[in-house]
């Protein structure tokens, strides 16, 4: 069930009978602000307000605080009662402002003290108040329309605040009985009407006000349930500032408000321009602003009141606003505020300071509604990659001009032009085949090809723009430009195909080059081995020729380098390890230091013949190089 609380509808019924023209007997010094009064001139006598004036001012302060903190969905209907009921406004949102109410009250004027009191009664206003509560507000009608066949589930509750001068407690009970009977009768009428709603709960707040110095004829009484539909409470209050204080307390109770007092605010004195004094300003706001504060265990709750009574308020000491972001506290909430004494100079100075310096905030933030902050957060996070490896465009500096303005609720023509320039720059980057910051985390090889990289980038950019096209027509123009640039002409597609073929050819060449590099050491070893074998064969043929008597003396050749003396074959290309370089150097140096083995020097084909002296004893003649022949 959608319940509209009692705070949704508030009906003020103010007595306009002749006895309300009586003085409240709380004097105001009218001549106290006159400077440099000439001697001999008699000062003006003090003045006092009537009960009617005190009632109107107090009720207007109640409405002002309510409108400041709840500009919507909290409605007031104002009724003046004398010989009849005068309804000054309606439940429509257009009538919910102080200007309308004060203009209507000015038209009514003060009570006529010479009017016949027998013809005037507060009952006319109370009956009209019950009729007003049965009427449907715009918000209730909207809720009923949404529920359609379940329209009866929309609740109807309200509150009646009656300010009058009652004669006695029995007079108060008579007023309560009248309201109860009227609710019963009007609920019967509303049950058979599509334009009225039955009252499910009504709070009656009766305020008996009387002049200062007189005894009250009415007793206070806390809230009491008179029926399942009606509850009533009675307040007996002296007129003047006492009545204003009572209405201030009631508005806090009715709308769940709390008090915060800003202390030690430095302000220059008007009389002495070079001096300053510290003042305190009390602010009202929704009590949710103190929830986190009270949970933390900080109980800076003090009491201050011009009447000397204790009043709970959280005190905040004024500090000079800082422009350094490091010294600013984090914002934990945003709440609307209303000063208690709106016409005082300290309240006026503080209010103007906050309005003229929006970068300064008190108690977190007091200016931007929470709904607006949530809306801004939603716009900026409609497309929001959680990690860097999941995005391309947010890693590109070239996309920043577009990404920073596309989240706006309304774009200017200059913003659209900057977005189009950004798209054209990306097209130029693709034409030049510039690399993109594509993440290769979790992939093997070089990652996606350049053409695939740009396809990923364009898809992500389109997703970002489409998330905001419903903001305005200018957002739609940005998307149209993007889609036009993505649809490439045929010659552009042909160029991209040639580019892909060239990349494939380069990849194949690179792969073949790697295979060739891996086979090259084995091929080099085979080539050297073949050269050594051919050199040995040539050497053997040369020795055979030398053994013949007619052969000339062979030319001096370089000493034979055997396989054992060959340095380790390394890759022709690529870096050599430090161990290989050092081993080659040591082997070369050692081969030059030791004397070669005689057998190896006299060997043929790297073979030396043993036991040559035995062959000589057996008649064998040893020839040069170990070759034997018979004598």
XYZ file of C-alpha atoms in Angstrom:
631
model
C 0.000 0.000 0.000
C 1.364 3.412 -0.991
C 0.970 5.510 2.166
C 1.019 9.298 2.069
C 1.946 10.320 5.592
C 0.238 13.023 7.618
C 2.969 15.413 6.474
C 1.768 15.224 2.875
C -1.258 17.452 3.668
C -1.237 20.207 6.290
C -4.260 22.492 6.765
C -3.784 25.718 8.745
C -6.965 27.122 10.305
C -6.359 30.582 11.816
C -9.069 32.307 13.842
C -10.093 35.695 12.376
C -12.749 36.562 14.954
C -12.824 40.002 16.701
C -11.095 38.789 19.881
C -7.982 37.956 17.785
C -7.474 41.706 17.321
C -6.526 42.006 21.007
C -2.944 42.943 21.819
C -0.522 40.200 22.717
C 0.940 42.634 25.301
C 4.523 41.862 24.340
C 5.998 45.273 23.660
C 8.480 46.054 20.924
C 10.688 49.159 21.272
C 9.916 50.969 18.058
C 12.359 53.869 18.599
C 15.358 51.925 19.898
C 17.404 52.058 16.664
C 17.340 55.814 16.205
C 20.897 57.193 16.400
C 21.928 60.545 17.785
C 18.487 61.344 19.210
C 18.097 65.092 19.732
C 17.622 66.096 23.344
C 14.184 67.252 24.348
C 12.316 65.046 21.853
C 10.043 62.477 23.441
C 10.754 58.952 22.043
C 8.005 56.996 20.351
C 5.968 54.707 22.539
C 6.585 50.956 22.223
C 4.173 48.951 20.130
C 2.707 45.463 20.462
C 1.308 42.993 17.942
C -2.182 41.566 17.965
C -2.986 37.895 18.507
C -3.875 37.709 14.816
C -0.498 39.118 13.722
C 1.417 36.752 16.007
C -0.582 33.784 14.691
C -0.013 34.716 11.036
C 3.716 35.346 11.499
C 4.237 32.058 13.364
C 2.295 30.031 10.805
C 4.227 31.665 7.953
C 7.509 30.701 9.615
C 6.236 27.118 9.846
C 5.450 27.172 6.111
C 8.765 28.843 5.219
C 10.827 26.155 6.926
C 8.732 23.419 5.339
C 9.059 24.919 1.841
C 12.830 25.449 2.264
C 13.521 21.826 3.140
C 10.670 20.131 1.227
C 9.912 22.125 -1.932
C 7.798 19.275 -3.340
C 5.219 16.744 -2.093
C 4.672 18.593 1.205
C 1.568 20.743 0.746
C -0.213 23.405 2.813
C -3.816 24.610 2.585
C -4.472 27.884 4.436
C -7.962 28.725 5.783
C -9.116 31.824 7.664
C -12.253 31.460 9.778
C -14.626 34.182 10.957
C -18.270 34.390 9.856
C -17.376 31.811 7.274
C -14.405 29.853 5.952
C -12.009 31.613 3.535
C -9.753 29.157 1.686
C -6.675 31.096 0.533
C -5.027 28.492 -1.720
C -5.363 24.982 -3.147
C -3.344 21.751 -3.147
C -1.754 22.498 -6.540
C 2.011 22.921 -6.597
C 1.685 26.399 -8.127
C -0.025 27.675 -4.963
C 2.653 26.271 -2.662
C 4.808 29.336 -1.954
C 4.989 32.095 0.638
C 4.312 34.867 -1.870
C 0.880 33.475 -2.723
C -0.046 32.970 0.928
C 1.126 36.389 2.121
C -0.641 38.139 -0.733
C -3.871 36.320 0.155
C -3.496 37.150 3.864
C -2.894 40.802 3.036
C -6.148 40.803 1.089
C -7.997 39.372 4.080
C -6.678 42.080 6.419
C -6.749 42.145 10.234
C -9.837 41.176 12.258
C -12.487 43.819 12.855
C -12.693 44.349 16.624
C -16.173 45.904 16.268
C -17.682 42.913 14.456
C -20.326 40.796 16.167
C -18.488 37.897 17.887
C -21.660 35.801 17.873
C -21.520 35.608 14.089
C -17.908 34.398 14.036
C -16.687 30.913 14.883
C -13.611 28.765 14.346
C -15.930 25.854 13.509
C -16.410 27.137 9.960
C -12.680 26.757 9.333
C -12.475 23.285 10.900
C -15.294 21.965 8.700
C -13.584 23.432 5.622
C -10.314 21.801 6.711
C -11.912 18.340 6.750
C -13.373 18.999 3.295
C -9.898 19.975 2.031
C -8.339 16.766 3.369
C -10.851 14.723 1.356
C -9.737 16.374 -1.877
C -7.159 14.590 -4.026
C -3.746 16.172 -4.558
C -1.754 15.941 -7.787
C 0.618 13.408 -6.280
C -2.212 11.201 -5.029
C -3.920 11.359 -8.434
C -0.668 10.336 -10.132
C -0.282 7.379 -7.769
C -3.911 6.307 -8.309
C -3.474 6.508 -12.077
C -0.397 4.287 -11.979
C -2.158 1.630 -9.894
C -5.321 1.736 -12.095
C -7.680 -0.929 -10.734
C -5.791 -0.946 -7.400
C -6.279 2.803 -6.886
C -7.871 2.215 -3.494
C -4.462 1.170 -2.208
C -3.334 4.831 -2.236
C -3.521 6.209 1.296
C -4.973 9.563 2.409
C -3.692 11.119 5.622
C -3.384 14.691 6.818
C -2.913 17.156 9.654
C -5.002 20.129 10.857
C -3.260 22.908 12.820
C -5.793 25.226 14.406
C -4.679 28.502 16.048
C -7.438 30.104 18.106
C -8.313 31.646 21.445
C -10.422 29.049 23.231
C -12.644 29.826 26.172
C -12.091 26.646 28.236
C -11.238 22.955 28.128
C -14.882 22.146 27.412
C -14.725 24.469 24.423
C -11.702 22.501 23.177
C -13.588 19.186 23.546
C -16.471 20.670 21.584
C -14.075 21.540 18.743
C -12.666 17.988 18.768
C -16.162 16.478 18.637
C -17.007 18.709 15.697
C -13.957 17.558 13.743
C -14.621 13.898 14.508
C -18.248 14.122 13.385
C -17.317 16.038 10.242
C -14.726 13.394 9.257
C -17.342 10.684 9.699
C -19.847 12.488 7.461
C -17.340 13.375 4.730
C -15.917 9.866 4.605
C -19.415 8.662 3.706
C -19.551 11.161 0.852
C -16.053 10.282 -0.344
C -16.887 6.563 -0.457
C -19.371 7.233 -3.272
C -17.223 9.720 -5.199
C -14.401 9.338 -7.716
C -13.080 12.824 -6.968
C -12.770 12.530 -3.193
C -10.798 10.259 -0.897
C -11.722 8.978 2.522
C -9.565 10.215 5.395
C -7.718 7.279 6.896
C -5.812 9.225 9.539
C -6.041 12.808 10.770
C -3.939 14.620 13.370
C -5.637 17.595 15.036
C -3.235 20.100 16.661
C -5.154 22.723 18.680
C -3.082 25.753 19.720
C -4.710 28.054 22.278
C -2.907 31.406 22.264
C -3.535 34.194 24.794
C -1.965 37.565 25.712
C 1.201 37.722 27.769
C 0.486 38.286 31.447
C -2.900 36.579 31.508
C -3.687 33.164 32.929
C -4.476 30.385 30.511
C -8.005 29.006 30.565
C -6.998 25.876 28.622
C -4.751 23.024 29.792
C -2.023 21.383 27.734
C -2.721 17.809 26.689
C -0.438 15.347 24.858
C -1.521 13.451 21.785
C -4.611 11.339 22.404
C -6.488 8.979 20.124
C -10.130 10.019 19.895
C -11.064 7.426 17.257
C -9.310 5.055 14.828
C -9.218 7.983 12.391
C -8.605 11.020 14.632
C -5.925 11.928 17.173
C -5.770 15.257 19.007
C -3.287 17.271 21.069
C -3.674 20.652 22.808
C -1.031 23.341 23.338
C -1.633 26.429 25.463
C 0.910 29.065 24.456
C 1.430 32.744 25.229
C 1.414 34.971 22.165
C 4.466 36.731 20.733
C 7.808 35.024 20.552
C 6.502 32.116 22.652
C 4.028 31.189 19.922
C 6.757 31.433 17.268
C 8.965 29.105 19.301
C 6.133 26.584 19.696
C 5.494 26.496 15.931
C 9.239 26.072 15.352
C 9.280 23.031 17.643
C 6.189 21.573 15.983
C 7.585 21.855 12.453
C 10.642 19.886 13.576
C 8.440 17.178 15.088
C 6.071 16.974 12.115
C 8.777 16.704 9.435
C 11.551 14.850 11.312
C 13.944 17.802 11.363
C 17.094 18.314 13.401
C 19.074 21.365 14.454
C 22.706 22.270 13.735
C 24.251 25.441 15.156
C 27.281 27.037 13.470
C 29.235 28.752 16.231
C 31.936 31.440 16.343
C 31.201 32.955 12.934
C 33.305 36.153 12.632
C 31.359 39.196 11.361
C 32.204 42.856 11.217
C 30.204 45.167 13.417
C 28.103 47.766 11.643
C 28.792 50.403 14.282
C 32.560 49.743 14.292
C 33.829 48.815 10.844
C 37.302 47.850 12.078
C 36.084 45.392 14.699
C 34.394 42.038 14.464
C 32.413 39.779 16.781
C 31.526 36.099 16.736
C 27.947 34.975 16.216
C 25.984 31.732 16.130
C 23.490 30.664 13.452
C 21.031 27.802 13.948
C 20.045 25.731 10.884
C 17.275 23.176 10.458
C 17.513 20.173 8.138
C 16.357 16.580 7.927
C 17.531 14.484 10.848
C 19.183 11.950 8.516
C 22.101 14.390 8.291
C 23.061 13.459 11.880
C 22.747 9.674 11.556
C 26.387 8.962 10.697
C 27.525 11.653 13.120
C 25.701 10.060 16.040
C 26.869 6.561 15.072
C 30.478 7.716 15.361
C 29.974 8.388 19.077
C 30.559 12.146 18.790
C 27.914 13.749 20.987
C 28.535 17.471 20.519
C 24.953 18.173 21.511
C 24.342 21.422 23.298
C 21.375 23.536 24.327
C 20.569 27.080 23.388
C 17.331 29.023 23.425
C 16.360 32.631 23.820
C 13.830 31.484 26.394
C 16.498 29.677 28.390
C 15.071 26.199 27.846
C 17.233 23.318 26.727
C 17.081 22.474 23.036
C 19.048 19.714 21.361
C 21.339 20.945 18.614
C 24.617 19.714 17.151
C 27.268 22.428 17.286
C 29.818 22.982 14.550
C 32.661 25.412 15.047
C 33.249 27.800 12.178
C 36.558 27.369 10.357
C 37.934 29.592 7.626
C 37.107 27.848 4.319
C 40.111 26.208 2.677
C 40.808 26.085 -1.038
C 43.292 23.228 -0.674
C 41.478 19.984 -1.503
C 43.706 18.072 0.926
C 42.243 20.011 3.858
C 38.608 19.556 2.797
C 36.580 16.758 4.325
C 34.817 14.152 2.249
C 31.124 14.733 1.467
C 28.930 12.139 3.179
C 25.518 13.564 2.332
C 23.596 16.510 0.871
C 20.618 18.039 2.677
C 18.558 21.178 2.258
C 18.754 23.693 5.110
C 16.677 26.522 6.535
C 17.828 29.111 9.103
C 15.740 29.347 12.253
C 15.931 33.141 12.520
C 15.868 34.040 8.845
C 15.693 37.826 9.347
C 18.684 38.145 11.699
C 21.882 39.697 10.374
C 24.101 36.655 11.146
C 21.694 34.334 9.303
C 21.530 36.693 6.351
C 25.318 36.999 6.140
C 25.835 33.243 6.343
C 23.156 32.569 3.733
C 24.631 35.097 1.298
C 28.105 33.706 1.892
C 26.991 30.165 1.027
C 25.066 31.303 -2.036
C 27.923 33.459 -3.366
C 30.653 30.895 -2.602
C 29.259 27.533 -3.776
C 32.611 25.787 -3.473
C 32.424 25.987 0.326
C 30.272 23.461 2.149
C 29.155 22.941 5.750
C 28.553 19.524 7.309
C 29.445 17.679 4.120
C 27.366 19.484 1.526
C 24.296 21.660 1.827
C 23.736 22.761 -1.737
C 23.503 19.987 -4.305
C 20.598 17.601 -3.751
C 21.505 13.966 -3.402
C 19.310 13.049 -6.358
C 21.354 15.281 -8.654
C 24.599 13.705 -7.472
C 23.222 10.220 -8.124
C 22.082 11.309 -11.589
C 25.555 12.606 -12.421
C 27.124 9.360 -11.221
C 24.729 7.320 -13.359
C 25.584 9.333 -16.495
C 29.345 8.951 -16.003
C 29.165 5.191 -15.419
C 26.745 4.037 -18.124
C 29.784 2.598 -19.924
C 32.553 1.973 -17.426
C 35.203 -0.758 -18.039
C 36.397 -2.068 -14.693
C 40.058 -2.748 -15.650
C 42.479 -1.203 -18.146
C 42.916 -4.408 -20.160
C 39.191 -4.381 -21.010
C 39.257 -1.040 -22.825
C 41.034 0.610 -25.711
C 39.468 4.057 -26.025
C 40.076 5.018 -22.386
C 43.778 4.298 -22.906
C 43.920 6.685 -25.887
C 44.600 10.367 -25.358
C 43.012 11.085 -28.733
C 39.557 10.017 -27.457
C 39.555 12.249 -24.351
C 37.822 15.267 -26.016
C 34.860 13.070 -26.996
C 34.642 10.964 -23.831
C 34.662 14.029 -21.558
C 31.648 15.761 -23.174
C 29.504 12.846 -24.351
C 28.387 12.241 -20.719
C 26.835 15.720 -20.499
C 23.079 15.991 -20.278
C 23.087 18.807 -22.846
C 25.820 19.470 -25.404
C 26.600 22.720 -27.183
C 27.378 23.096 -30.872
C 31.035 23.508 -29.941
C 30.939 20.187 -28.063
C 29.493 18.459 -31.129
C 32.222 19.980 -33.306
C 34.944 18.744 -30.938
C 33.455 15.230 -30.983
C 33.400 15.220 -34.779
C 37.024 16.370 -34.901
C 37.956 13.517 -32.574
C 36.255 10.981 -34.855
C 38.027 12.398 -37.935
C 41.383 12.170 -36.136
C 40.726 8.485 -35.402
C 39.913 7.901 -39.074
C 43.226 9.546 -39.998
C 45.067 7.323 -37.520
C 43.505 4.243 -39.110
C 44.476 5.456 -42.582
C 48.089 5.860 -41.441
C 47.940 2.428 -39.781
C 49.091 3.892 -36.439
C 49.354 1.379 -33.568
C 46.722 1.265 -30.826
C 47.159 0.491 -27.091
C 45.566 -2.959 -27.357
C 46.171 -5.136 -24.305
C 47.820 -8.518 -25.035
C 47.423 -9.881 -21.522
C 46.455 -13.563 -21.655
C 47.125 -13.908 -25.397
C 49.971 -15.619 -27.263
C 51.991 -14.093 -30.000
C 51.734 -10.507 -31.174
C 48.019 -10.113 -30.417
C 45.332 -9.031 -32.895
C 46.312 -7.557 -36.240
C 46.140 -3.858 -36.889
C 42.861 -4.114 -38.794
C 41.302 -6.095 -35.932
C 42.619 -3.550 -33.414
C 40.773 -0.718 -35.113
C 37.609 -2.802 -35.383
C 37.698 -3.330 -31.590
C 38.303 0.384 -31.029
C 35.395 1.491 -33.250
C 33.011 -0.998 -31.609
C 33.890 0.266 -28.134
C 33.533 3.905 -29.191
C 30.110 3.182 -30.666
C 29.036 1.511 -27.403
C 30.060 4.620 -25.443
C 28.187 7.032 -27.732
C 25.045 4.886 -27.933
C 24.827 4.865 -24.119
C 24.108 8.618 -24.213
C 22.151 9.209 -27.457
C 18.897 9.707 -25.548
C 20.295 12.751 -23.723
C 19.718 15.188 -26.599
C 19.579 15.589 -30.371
C 23.209 16.705 -30.401
C 24.256 13.338 -28.980
C 22.434 11.744 -31.916
C 24.457 13.907 -34.328
C 27.680 12.569 -32.824
C 26.496 8.987 -33.367
C 25.537 9.746 -36.978
C 29.007 11.150 -37.641
C 30.572 8.063 -36.086
C 28.493 5.646 -38.152
C 29.207 7.599 -41.346
C 32.939 7.346 -40.739
C 32.718 3.604 -39.990
C 31.019 2.836 -43.345
C 34.162 3.004 -45.553
C 34.026 3.440 -49.388
C 34.969 0.467 -51.675
C 38.463 1.810 -52.431
C 39.127 2.022 -48.674
C 38.072 -1.613 -48.224
C 40.374 -2.644 -51.121
C 43.244 -0.805 -49.497
C 42.596 -2.590 -46.221
C 42.619 -5.976 -48.029
C 46.011 -5.155 -49.581
C 47.250 -4.162 -46.169
C 46.097 -7.477 -44.677
C 47.843 -9.430 -47.487
C 51.058 -7.488 -46.907
C 50.897 -8.232 -43.172
C 50.341 -11.943 -43.897
C 53.356 -11.958 -46.258
C 55.521 -10.231 -43.646
C 54.448 -12.759 -41.038
C 55.373 -15.669 -43.350
C 58.751 -14.113 -44.169
C 59.468 -13.612 -40.533
C 58.539 -17.215 -39.780
C 60.794 -18.540 -42.579
C 63.591 -16.345 -41.312
C 63.283 -17.874 -37.860
C 63.338 -21.400 -39.328
C 66.430 -20.526 -41.368
C 68.152 -19.156 -38.283
C 67.439 -22.335 -36.343
C 68.879 -24.552 -39.198
C 71.894 -22.384 -39.908
C 74.270 -23.750 -37.181
C 73.736 -27.324 -38.391
C 74.330 -26.282 -42.036
C 77.503 -24.439 -41.071
C 78.859 -27.485 -39.260
C 78.202 -29.702 -42.268
C 79.928 -27.225 -44.571
C 83.078 -27.077 -42.416
C 83.190 -30.840 -42.146
C 83.037 -31.143 -45.934
C 85.861 -28.649 -46.352
C 88.074 -30.591 -43.947
C 87.420 -33.873 -45.743
C 88.334 -32.347 -49.112
C 91.501 -30.829 -47.648
C 92.586 -34.196 -46.253
C 92.029 -35.877 -49.626
C 94.103 -33.226 -51.408
C 96.869 -33.653 -48.840
C 96.925 -37.416 -49.360
C 97.208 -36.985 -53.152
C 100.020 -34.485 -52.690
C 102.002 -36.936 -50.539
C 101.634 -39.686 -53.168
C 102.999 -37.354 -55.802
C 105.865 -36.402 -53.503
C 106.950 -40.047 -53.116
C 107.648 -40.300 -56.855
C 111.280 -39.408 -57.840
C 110.194 -36.915 -60.533
C 107.774 -34.985 -58.434
C 108.768 -31.455 -57.545
C 109.040 -30.246 -54.040
C 105.478 -29.317 -52.827
C 104.830 -25.732 -51.769
C 104.713 -24.916 -48.102
C 101.169 -25.183 -46.783
C 99.580 -23.914 -43.618
C 99.558 -26.404 -40.758
C 96.597 -28.698 -40.801
C 93.850 -27.783 -38.392
C 92.039 -30.822 -37.117
C 88.456 -31.053 -35.947
C 89.656 -31.023 -32.355
C 91.369 -27.700 -32.965
C 88.312 -26.129 -34.654
C 86.523 -23.595 -32.519
C 82.975 -24.322 -31.614
C 80.646 -23.369 -34.424
C 78.344 -20.581 -33.345
C 75.412 -18.936 -35.009
C 76.448 -16.599 -37.764
C 73.925 -14.150 -36.524
C 72.587 -13.350 -33.146
C 74.362 -12.764 -29.849
C 76.911 -15.330 -28.516
C 76.934 -16.291 -24.903
C 79.731 -15.101 -22.641
C 80.784 -18.724 -22.027
C 81.218 -19.388 -25.750
C 83.327 -16.258 -26.260
C 85.553 -17.109 -23.311
C 85.967 -20.799 -24.287
C 87.008 -19.880 -27.847
C 89.560 -17.433 -26.578
C 91.097 -19.901 -24.090
C 91.280 -22.715 -26.663
C 92.997 -20.472 -29.217
C 95.547 -19.223 -26.712
C 96.372 -22.706 -25.398
C 96.871 -24.115 -28.900
C 99.729 -21.646 -29.445
C 101.554 -22.345 -26.179
C 102.245 -26.154 -26.155
C 104.528 -28.112 -28.564
C 102.672 -30.372 -30.888
C 102.992 -34.155 -30.396
C 105.676 -35.608 -32.763
C 103.503 -38.509 -33.754
C 100.750 -36.148 -34.805
C 103.211 -34.065 -36.843
C 104.547 -37.202 -38.697
C 101.127 -38.782 -39.064
C 99.450 -39.446 -42.376
C 95.750 -38.758 -42.533
C 95.910 -38.113 -38.818
C 97.325 -41.682 -38.275
C 100.838 -42.409 -36.890
C 102.604 -45.806 -37.470
C 103.981 -47.444 -34.326
C 107.046 -49.689 -33.800
C 108.976 -48.506 -36.856
C 112.295 -49.936 -35.553
C 110.901 -53.468 -35.758
C 110.207 -52.963 -39.436
C 113.761 -51.782 -39.986
C 115.169 -54.921 -38.337
C 113.020 -57.067 -40.606
C 114.434 -55.418 -43.695
C 111.773 -52.824 -44.177
C 112.905 -49.328 -45.139
C 111.090 -46.507 -43.559
C 110.458 -43.652 -45.812
C 109.427 -40.133 -45.142
C 106.147 -39.637 -43.468
C 106.093 -43.190 -42.168
C 105.726 -44.843 -45.630
C 107.683 -48.179 -45.821
C 109.201 -49.905 -48.862
C 111.493 -52.946 -49.525
C 115.204 -52.448 -50.232
